Amino acid sequence: MQSAWSDRVRGTVRPPRGVWVTACLVLLLTLALANSTVTANWVPDSSSLTLVALGAGLLFGLAALIRPLPAGVALLVGLLAAPLVAVWASHGALVHAHPSDPGDLLGLARAWWPRVLSGDAALDNVSYLYLLNLGFWLIGGWLAWCSLRWRQPLLGVAPGAVVFAGNLLNFPDQQNGYVLSFLILTLSLLLWSTYQRSLESAGRRQVRLSGDARWDFWESGVLVLVGLVLLGLFLPPLSTTDRTIDLQNSAFRGWADLQERLNHPVPLGAGAATGNSIGFTSDVRMGGPIQRTSGVVFTYKFDNANGGPAYFRGLNLSRTGRGPTGPEWKYNEIVQPSVPIAKDTAISYAESYQEQAQAGVRIQMLKPPGAAQDVIFYTGQLQKLDRAAVAHSSRGYGQPIPSRGLYTLDRLSGLDGQGGSGSYHVNTTYSTAGEDQLRAAGTDYPAWLEPYRAFSNAYQPSQAATLPTQGYRRPEVLQRIAQLAQQVTAGKTNPYDQAQAIEAYLRSTYTYTLSPPSPGPDDPLDYFLFTGKQGYCEYFASAMGDMLRSLGLPTRLVNGYGPGTYDEKLDRFVVKESDAHTWVEVYFPSYGWIPFEPTPDGQYFPIQRAGAGAGCAPGSIACDPNAVGAGNGGLGSTPRIAPGLLDPNLNGVAGTGGAGASRLPAASPLLLLLLALFLALGLLFLSRYLRPGTADGAWSRTRRLAALAGIRGSPGETPLEFGRRLAREMPEAAGPAGRLADRFTLAAYAPRQLAEAAEDAALEAWLELRPLLLRRLKDRLTRRRVAYSA
């Protein structure tokens, strides 16, 4: 029997009918899988995956169509080519990461083999880029081979589907389009392959499929596709609970940890922390691109209504100096002797503040940050803790701790081996001061705040409290920052309006991105403010901190976590590694440290205060009286909002997207999807309309299509007369038009027995006439379009 894959026609080998459609679907599906992984950005500079996967699809697809080529030989050659192609695709990154390595293939193999044996390769991102290129060569090739040679597309899709699921679980942002593409392309490939096999099976059995049988098949396929998309749209999630919280010690958690470390490798072996999270740091570095990870750090729940900002303080950063990546804000290690904090004992502070409200919060620390495993996190100013701890204070830089209490609590550490992990309850206070009160607070700062006002040569603190800023930034950079701060705050006569002006300037003028442009040899903050104008929260907080200090305002930065997201099933908020955040606090006499939010990432908004006069930020708990944790009006809590919502202060840029890319509102993909569904339903309706079940239905459709094609019936014209006129104006349709008119007349007016016999003949005539009428209608529409264009 002749092969189903090739027909010999005049000495040539012709691919089977429909193979090009299969090939196109395979390449489109490969493209969607590769681009989804590039968007997930498991490893930086992974755009080569698309080219590698498409190349594999083309090569394996061509090999699959050459039937004389043995399958074993083709697969073996493709498998042997995989490591070579991966080296070619990763060569630039390999050389950039290790400039001293030889550039030839054999030299690279010799250089990397000891790293693989010693385990160092597991700590190098470029090795993961190599593995991704290797994997996508195999994924693209396997999909093409299974679909075009073995005719088993489901088997071919399986490896790519596993990778795609990993992308969605770990990096769900910007994946909606790929989800829709994957669903449609996968189902289309499966339907098309099944349809082609049905045609071949019918051909081998010498069975002729009617046109309606083909319509039935595709109708069913479109209905399945529409139903699948509708289920995904309108059914609730199978679970709204983050199950990783309940699986902390399972193999799943270990696998998740391994995935999260692809971009944040940690040393393996003795002494390495395997139960710690990443994202949180003890300083504020303005480095290169960063990757957000989704591991759960802790959950929390307020005892009652809380109107304060749900920012979880970890470390207060008041010192500026040189770091590994250049000038940066740091946690001040020059601390006074630690102060023990007894369990359930109120903490004594040197100052008391007006307009304070109290809050209680229960925190379940699941995965302490690896950079500060001992830190206990809390909101606002700590008052009491239900476990013993140690308070660290760096206030005053050498001034003795007052007997009446602490000036500031910069780090709270847990005792013994427990550190900051486990469950604990804190009582805190937060400021409820309004804008008018903060404007009137004045500038009568106590002496212990002098270090928080120092800005190298731009501001001279008193000689007794000199802040060690030598080597922080070059004088010309400090001068440019000070001049910018003066320009932004021109006409502002009080510290609050000055701070608010700088906050608004940064939010409206600069763009949030996880991949800021490289400053090269320049000062990163100088480059951010005056050239690149793109960065993440560390850039915005450092800029605001330096600008405020250049004006002599007491300022500090805080490293901690944002509010996270509320989980209805848990009835708690869940904070993840991606919620690690840096913000700014300014000191106001009589009111203490007041937080400000300069980062315009579409998830954090300016903190609303009493008398602000502005509407609440999108997503603010405090603005929604029905929300869990809602507090007194106007004091905004800023939990995360749905991705894609636009911040009106961002000139149309929101979210964690790329450098300055405009983002559509979140509703747009849904509208496009609904439009596609309506189009699919319209096609289903049209297919049903063109397949009548009675002779009367066939005749009514004939008259309507003929009218649309320019052949209108005359009043009083009989079916036989119209059939003859249709045959004259459409000679190619003379036969089926005449038979349909004749059989319809019998079915409509003859006795029942004759009418039933004529019914089937009328429908058969309609099947022949239908494509001719549609072709005539298409030609008429085409002529009209050409005439209109002319």
Coordinates of C-alpha atoms in Angstrom, one line a residue, residues 109 162 173 235 246 311 323 353 468 626 683 717:
A109 CA 34.8 22.0 26.9
V162 CA 5.8 21.0 31.2
D173 CA 3.2 38.1 34.7
L235 CA -14.9 29.3 36.3
D246 CA 1.3 24.0 53.4
Y311 CA 5.0 48.2 55.3
G323 CA 29.7 49.3 48.5
Y353 CA 4.9 61.4 69.5
P468 CA 31.3 59.4 58.0
N626 CA -15.6 46.4 53.1
L683 CA -18.6 31.1 12.4
E717 CA -42.0 34.3 -9.6

